[in-house]
């Protein structure tokens, strides 16, 4: 399976906008958001996006960490040994 596309590899502005469409609302509103990799489907990554209250970045990170621990997602996280 090929890796997912990288934002810096987008050929033009429209491609970059399309690649960020799921996070853009939270970037504009100031809400912290994090995506956890869950698995792959048809060779593409599948993830769970969590969104927190504005200004509560640390709480969101703690929730994401607890979820990753509970679901044993660490082998899927970037930099983890495969």
Tab-separated table of N, CA, C and O in Angstrom:
chain	number	residue	atom	x	y	z
A	1	UNK	N	0.836	-1.182	0.000
A	1	UNK	CA	0.000	0.000	0.000
A	1	UNK	C	0.878	1.242	0.000
A	1	UNK	O	1.932	1.270	0.611
A	2	UNK	N	0.433	2.223	-0.703
A	2	UNK	CA	1.205	3.462	-0.764
A	2	UNK	C	0.858	4.365	0.417
A	2	UNK	O	-0.238	4.280	0.971
A	3	UNK	N	1.795	5.233	0.806
A	3	UNK	CA	1.524	6.130	1.936
A	3	UNK	C	0.493	7.178	1.546
A	3	UNK	O	0.294	7.454	0.359
A	4	UNK	N	-0.170	7.780	2.530
A	4	UNK	CA	-1.132	8.832	2.215
A	4	UNK	C	-0.420	10.043	1.634
A	4	UNK	O	0.782	10.215	1.840
A	5	UNK	N	-1.132	10.879	0.891
A	5	UNK	CA	-0.488	12.069	0.320
A	5	UNK	C	-0.032	13.018	1.420
A	5	UNK	O	-0.619	13.075	2.495
A	6	UNK	N	1.030	13.745	1.133
A	6	UNK	CA	1.565	14.720	2.080
A	6	UNK	C	1.186	16.117	1.609
A	6	UNK	O	1.212	16.402	0.418
A	7	UNK	N	0.844	16.979	2.539
A	7	UNK	CA	0.403	18.324	2.216
A	7	UNK	C	1.452	19.065	1.400
A	7	UNK	O	1.123	19.746	0.432
A	8	UNK	N	2.722	18.928	1.747
A	8	UNK	CA	3.767	19.657	1.027
A	8	UNK	C	3.948	19.157	-0.406
A	8	UNK	O	4.574	19.823	-1.226
A	9	UNK	N	3.367	18.007	-0.723
A	9	UNK	CA	3.442	17.484	-2.081
A	9	UNK	C	2.266	17.903	-2.952
A	9	UNK	O	2.198	17.529	-4.124
A	10	UNK	N	1.340	18.680	-2.390
A	10	UNK	CA	0.170	19.124	-3.162
A	10	UNK	C	0.637	19.961	-4.350
A	10	UNK	O	1.492	20.838	-4.212
A	11	UNK	N	0.089	19.665	-5.517
A	11	UNK	CA	0.525	20.324	-6.742
A	11	UNK	C	0.114	21.790	-6.802
A	11	UNK	O	0.786	22.598	-7.441
A	12	UNK	N	-0.967	22.153	-6.156
A	12	UNK	CA	-1.426	23.536	-6.211
A	12	UNK	C	-2.264	23.855	-4.975
A	12	UNK	O	-2.501	22.996	-4.127
A	13	UNK	N	-2.699	25.086	-4.888
A	13	UNK	CA	-3.468	25.531	-3.731
A	13	UNK	C	-4.771	24.759	-3.584
A	13	UNK	O	-5.156	24.392	-2.467
A	14	UNK	N	-5.460	24.488	-4.682
A	14	UNK	CA	-6.723	23.754	-4.598
A	14	UNK	C	-6.514	22.343	-4.058
A	14	UNK	O	-7.325	21.845	-3.280
A	15	UNK	N	-5.428	21.711	-4.434
A	15	UNK	CA	-5.135	20.374	-3.914
A	15	UNK	C	-4.867	20.444	-2.414
A	15	UNK	O	-5.328	19.596	-1.657
A	16	UNK	N	-4.130	21.475	-1.979
A	16	UNK	CA	-3.845	21.637	-0.546
A	16	UNK	C	-5.130	21.894	0.237
A	16	UNK	O	-5.330	21.354	1.327
A	17	UNK	N	-6.017	22.709	-0.320
A	17	UNK	CA	-7.295	22.993	0.335
A	17	UNK	C	-8.119	21.715	0.458
A	17	UNK	O	-8.707	21.436	1.509
A	18	UNK	N	-8.133	20.908	-0.585
A	18	UNK	CA	-8.898	19.661	-0.554
A	18	UNK	C	-8.338	18.699	0.500
A	18	UNK	O	-9.091	18.002	1.178
A	19	UNK	N	-7.014	18.697	0.676
A	19	UNK	CA	-6.397	17.783	1.622
A	19	UNK	C	-6.645	18.188	3.073
A	19	UNK	O	-6.533	17.366	3.973
A	20	UNK	N	-6.988	19.450	3.307
A	20	UNK	CA	-7.186	19.929	4.682
A	20	UNK	C	-8.656	20.197	4.997
A	20	UNK	O	-8.967	20.793	6.021
A	21	UNK	N	-9.558	19.735	4.171
A	21	UNK	CA	-10.979	20.072	4.327
A	21	UNK	C	-11.581	19.579	5.643
A	21	UNK	O	-12.512	20.173	6.157
A	22	UNK	N	-11.046	18.499	6.210
A	22	UNK	CA	-11.626	17.958	7.438
A	22	UNK	C	-11.098	18.635	8.698
A	22	UNK	O	-11.688	18.485	9.764
A	23	UNK	N	-10.004	19.349	8.595
A	23	UNK	CA	-9.461	20.044	9.769
A	23	UNK	C	-9.669	21.554	9.712
A	23	UNK	O	-9.561	22.230	10.717
A	24	UNK	N	-9.967	22.068	8.557
A	24	UNK	CA	-10.105	23.522	8.366
A	24	UNK	C	-11.111	24.164	9.312
A	24	UNK	O	-10.818	25.211	9.905
A	25	UNK	N	-12.294	23.583	9.536
A	25	UNK	CA	-13.242	24.246	10.452
A	25	UNK	C	-12.662	24.460	11.853
A	25	UNK	O	-12.914	25.480	12.485
A	26	UNK	N	-11.860	23.513	12.306
A	26	UNK	CA	-11.297	23.622	13.646
A	26	UNK	C	-10.118	24.586	13.672
A	26	UNK	O	-9.904	25.274	14.665
A	27	UNK	N	-9.369	24.664	12.592
A	27	UNK	CA	-8.311	25.660	12.503
A	27	UNK	C	-8.906	27.066	12.548
A	27	UNK	O	-8.368	27.954	13.202
A	28	UNK	N	-10.010	27.265	11.884
A	28	UNK	CA	-10.647	28.589	11.840
A	28	UNK	C	-11.327	28.941	13.159
A	28	UNK	O	-11.340	30.103	13.559
A	29	UNK	N	-11.891	27.951	13.842
A	29	UNK	CA	-12.627	28.228	15.073
A	29	UNK	C	-11.729	28.242	16.311
A	29	UNK	O	-12.156	28.694	17.373
A	30	UNK	N	-10.504	27.750	16.179
A	30	UNK	CA	-9.597	27.724	17.310
A	30	UNK	C	-9.761	26.521	18.220
A	30	UNK	O	-9.183	26.476	19.303
A	31	UNK	N	-10.546	25.548	17.798
A	31	UNK	CA	-10.723	24.330	18.589
A	31	UNK	C	-9.554	23.375	18.331
A	31	UNK	O	-9.183	23.158	17.184
A	32	UNK	N	-8.999	22.787	19.385
A	32	UNK	CA	-7.937	21.808	19.160
A	32	UNK	C	-8.519	20.525	18.562
A	32	UNK	O	-9.643	20.140	18.877
A	33	UNK	N	-7.771	19.916	17.680
A	33	UNK	CA	-8.210	18.674	17.046
A	33	UNK	C	-7.004	17.761	16.885
A	33	UNK	O	-5.885	18.225	16.692
A	34	UNK	N	-7.259	16.471	16.989
A	34	UNK	CA	-6.207	15.471	16.815
A	34	UNK	C	-6.824	14.262	16.121
A	34	UNK	O	-7.998	13.962	16.314
A	35	UNK	N	-6.033	13.612	15.291
A	35	UNK	CA	-6.506	12.419	14.605
A	35	UNK	C	-5.652	11.226	15.034
A	35	UNK	O	-4.430	11.304	15.040
A	36	UNK	N	-6.321	10.151	15.394
A	36	UNK	CA	-5.642	8.916	15.767
A	36	UNK	C	-5.789	7.901	14.638
A	36	UNK	O	-6.898	7.682	14.141
A	37	UNK	N	-4.685	7.298	14.206
A	37	UNK	CA	-4.793	6.265	13.176
A	37	UNK	C	-5.413	5.008	13.769
A	37	UNK	O	-5.022	4.569	14.841
A	38	UNK	N	-6.402	4.464	13.075
A	38	UNK	CA	-7.072	3.263	13.568
A	38	UNK	C	-6.675	2.022	12.791
A	38	UNK	O	-6.450	0.973	13.361
A	39	UNK	N	-6.620	2.121	11.481
A	39	UNK	CA	-6.373	0.948	10.648
A	39	UNK	C	-6.178	1.409	9.217
A	39	UNK	O	-6.012	2.596	8.961
A	40	UNK	N	-6.266	0.473	8.309
A	40	UNK	CA	-6.241	0.771	6.877
A	40	UNK	C	-7.411	0.061	6.211
A	40	UNK	O	-7.777	-1.025	6.616
A	41	UNK	N	-7.967	0.713	5.214
A	41	UNK	CA	-9.054	0.123	4.425
A	41	UNK	C	-8.721	0.360	2.958
A	41	UNK	O	-8.488	1.502	2.551
A	42	UNK	N	-8.667	-0.695	2.202
A	42	UNK	CA	-8.304	-0.596	0.782
A	42	UNK	C	-6.979	0.127	0.591
A	42	UNK	O	-6.809	0.907	-0.340
A	43	UNK	N	-6.048	-0.079	1.528
A	43	UNK	CA	-4.728	0.525	1.426
A	43	UNK	C	-4.639	1.958	1.909
A	43	UNK	O	-3.573	2.538	1.909
A	44	UNK	N	-5.762	2.542	2.310
A	44	UNK	CA	-5.768	3.931	2.769
A	44	UNK	C	-5.923	3.976	4.282
A	44	UNK	O	-6.607	3.145	4.872
A	45	UNK	N	-5.302	4.970	4.915
A	45	UNK	CA	-5.414	5.065	6.371
A	45	UNK	C	-6.818	5.479	6.806
A	45	UNK	O	-7.491	6.249	6.122
A	46	UNK	N	-7.247	4.931	7.917
A	46	UNK	CA	-8.532	5.279	8.522
A	46	UNK	C	-8.223	5.816	9.912
A	46	UNK	O	-7.435	5.224	10.643
A	47	UNK	N	-8.821	6.940	10.259
A	47	UNK	CA	-8.532	7.533	11.555
A	47	UNK	C	-9.778	8.040	12.248
A	47	UNK	O	-10.853	8.109	11.658
A	48	UNK	N	-9.588	8.385	13.499
A	48	UNK	CA	-10.647	8.963	14.320
A	48	UNK	C	-10.207	10.360	14.706
A	48	UNK	O	-9.139	10.537	15.298
A	49	UNK	N	-10.995	11.355	14.335
A	49	UNK	CA	-10.670	12.734	14.669
A	49	UNK	C	-11.417	13.141	15.930
A	49	UNK	O	-12.632	12.995	16.012
A	50	UNK	N	-10.664	13.646	16.898
A	50	UNK	CA	-11.241	14.147	18.145
A	50	UNK	C	-11.097	15.655	18.160
A	50	UNK	O	-10.060	16.187	17.756
A	51	UNK	N	-12.119	16.336	18.647
A	51	UNK	CA	-12.114	17.796	18.721
A	51	UNK	C	-12.441	18.194	20.144
A	51	UNK	O	-13.366	17.656	20.754
A	52	UNK	N	-11.676	19.149	20.663
A	52	UNK	CA	-11.884	19.595	22.035
A	52	UNK	C	-12.430	21.004	22.118
A	52	UNK	O	-12.631	21.678	21.108
A	53	UNK	N	-12.652	21.419	23.326
A	53	UNK	CA	-13.089	22.792	23.564
A	53	UNK	C	-11.925	23.746	23.345
A	53	UNK	O	-10.766	23.394	23.574
A	54	UNK	N	-12.244	24.955	22.940
A	54	UNK	CA	-11.214	25.964	22.736
A	54	UNK	C	-10.400	26.144	24.011
A	54	UNK	O	-10.950	26.213	25.101
A	55	UNK	N	-9.088	26.183	23.858
A	55	UNK	CA	-8.197	26.394	24.979
A	55	UNK	C	-7.929	25.157	25.825
A	55	UNK	O	-7.194	25.243	26.809
A	56	UNK	N	-8.497	24.032	25.469
A	56	UNK	CA	-8.315	22.814	26.266
A	56	UNK	C	-7.491	21.768	25.514
A	56	UNK	O	-7.823	20.584	25.484
A	57	UNK	N	-6.386	22.225	24.957
A	57	UNK	CA	-5.498	21.350	24.194
A	57	UNK	C	-4.969	20.199	25.044
A	57	UNK	O	-4.922	19.055	24.589
A	58	UNK	N	-4.542	20.509	26.267
A	58	UNK	CA	-3.974	19.463	27.123
A	58	UNK	C	-4.994	18.388	27.454
A	58	UNK	O	-4.660	17.194	27.467
A	59	UNK	N	-6.229	18.776	27.699
A	59	UNK	CA	-7.281	17.797	27.990
A	59	UNK	C	-7.516	16.892	26.783
A	59	UNK	O	-7.661	15.670	26.928
A	60	UNK	N	-7.532	17.480	25.588
A	60	UNK	CA	-7.729	16.690	24.378
A	60	UNK	C	-6.578	15.703	24.186
A	60	UNK	O	-6.793	14.528	23.852
A	61	UNK	N	-5.345	16.152	24.427
A	61	UNK	CA	-4.192	15.260	24.298
A	61	UNK	C	-4.272	14.122	25.308
A	61	UNK	O	-3.929	12.979	24.980
A	62	UNK	N	-4.718	14.413	26.520
A	62	UNK	CA	-4.854	13.369	27.538
A	62	UNK	C	-5.907	12.345	27.129
A	62	UNK	O	-5.711	11.136	27.303
A	63	UNK	N	-7.007	12.817	26.578
A	63	UNK	CA	-8.060	11.906	26.111
A	63	UNK	C	-7.542	11.051	24.959
A	63	UNK	O	-7.766	9.836	24.914
A	64	UNK	N	-6.833	11.673	24.026
A	64	UNK	CA	-6.281	10.934	22.891
A	64	UNK	C	-5.282	9.884	23.366
A	64	UNK	O	-5.272	8.756	22.872
A	65	UNK	N	-4.454	10.245	24.344
A	65	UNK	CA	-3.481	9.291	24.884
A	65	UNK	C	-4.187	8.120	25.557
A	65	UNK	O	-3.820	6.962	25.356
A	66	UNK	N	-5.211	8.420	26.348
A	66	UNK	CA	-5.956	7.356	27.030
A	66	UNK	C	-6.631	6.429	26.021
A	66	UNK	O	-6.633	5.205	26.186
A	67	UNK	N	-7.188	6.999	24.969
A	67	UNK	CA	-7.830	6.193	23.935
A	67	UNK	C	-6.807	5.334	23.195
A	67	UNK	O	-7.042	4.146	22.939
A	68	UNK	N	-5.659	5.921	22.867
A	68	UNK	CA	-4.609	5.163	22.187
A	68	UNK	C	-4.127	4.013	23.070
A	68	UNK	O	-3.884	2.911	22.579
A	69	UNK	N	-4.012	4.272	24.376
A	69	UNK	CA	-3.612	3.209	25.301
A	69	UNK	C	-4.670	2.112	25.362
A	69	UNK	O	-4.354	0.927	25.280
A	70	UNK	N	-5.921	2.516	25.505
A	70	UNK	CA	-7.014	1.552	25.647
A	70	UNK	C	-7.178	0.686	24.395
A	70	UNK	O	-7.435	-0.516	24.490
A	71	UNK	N	-7.046	1.297	23.225
A	71	UNK	CA	-7.227	0.571	21.965
A	71	UNK	C	-5.925	-0.014	21.423
A	71	UNK	O	-5.918	-0.609	20.348
A	72	UNK	N	-4.828	0.187	22.161
A	72	UNK	CA	-3.506	-0.284	21.743
A	72	UNK	C	-3.175	0.187	20.331
A	72	UNK	O	-2.822	-0.598	19.447
A	73	UNK	N	-3.265	1.501	20.120
A	73	UNK	CA	-2.998	2.084	18.807
A	73	UNK	C	-1.527	2.398	18.592
A	73	UNK	O	-1.144	2.810	17.509
A	74	UNK	N	-0.692	2.214	19.580
A	74	UNK	CA	0.697	2.637	19.479
A	74	UNK	C	1.448	2.056	18.281
A	74	UNK	O	2.249	2.763	17.677
A	75	UNK	N	1.206	0.805	17.869
A	75	UNK	CA	1.899	0.321	16.681
A	75	UNK	C	1.521	1.082	15.410
A	75	UNK	O	2.245	1.063	14.434
A	76	UNK	N	0.378	1.772	15.410
A	76	UNK	CA	-0.071	2.511	14.236
A	76	UNK	C	0.424	3.944	14.212
A	76	UNK	O	0.319	4.623	13.196
A	77	UNK	N	0.939	4.439	15.325
A	77	UNK	CA	1.346	5.832	15.420
A	77	UNK	C	2.648	6.055	14.669
A	77	UNK	O	3.502	5.170	14.608
A	78	UNK	N	2.828	7.260	14.088
A	78	UNK	CA	4.065	7.545	13.346
A	78	UNK	C	5.291	7.336	14.227
A	78	UNK	O	5.301	7.684	15.399
A	79	UNK	N	6.311	6.741	13.654
A	79	UNK	CA	7.560	6.508	14.359
A	79	UNK	C	7.583	5.219	15.163
A	79	UNK	O	8.608	4.840	15.697
A	80	UNK	N	6.443	4.547	15.272
A	80	UNK	CA	6.388	3.301	16.042
A	80	UNK	C	6.980	2.171	15.210
A	80	UNK	O	6.826	2.138	13.986
A	81	UNK	N	7.669	1.240	15.854
A	81	UNK	CA	8.186	0.092	15.090
A	81	UNK	C	7.047	-0.738	14.521
A	81	UNK	O	6.011	-0.872	15.150
A	82	UNK	N	7.220	-1.254	13.340
A	82	UNK	CA	6.169	-2.059	12.673
A	82	UNK	C	6.502	-3.515	12.733
A	82	UNK	O	7.549	-3.971	12.683
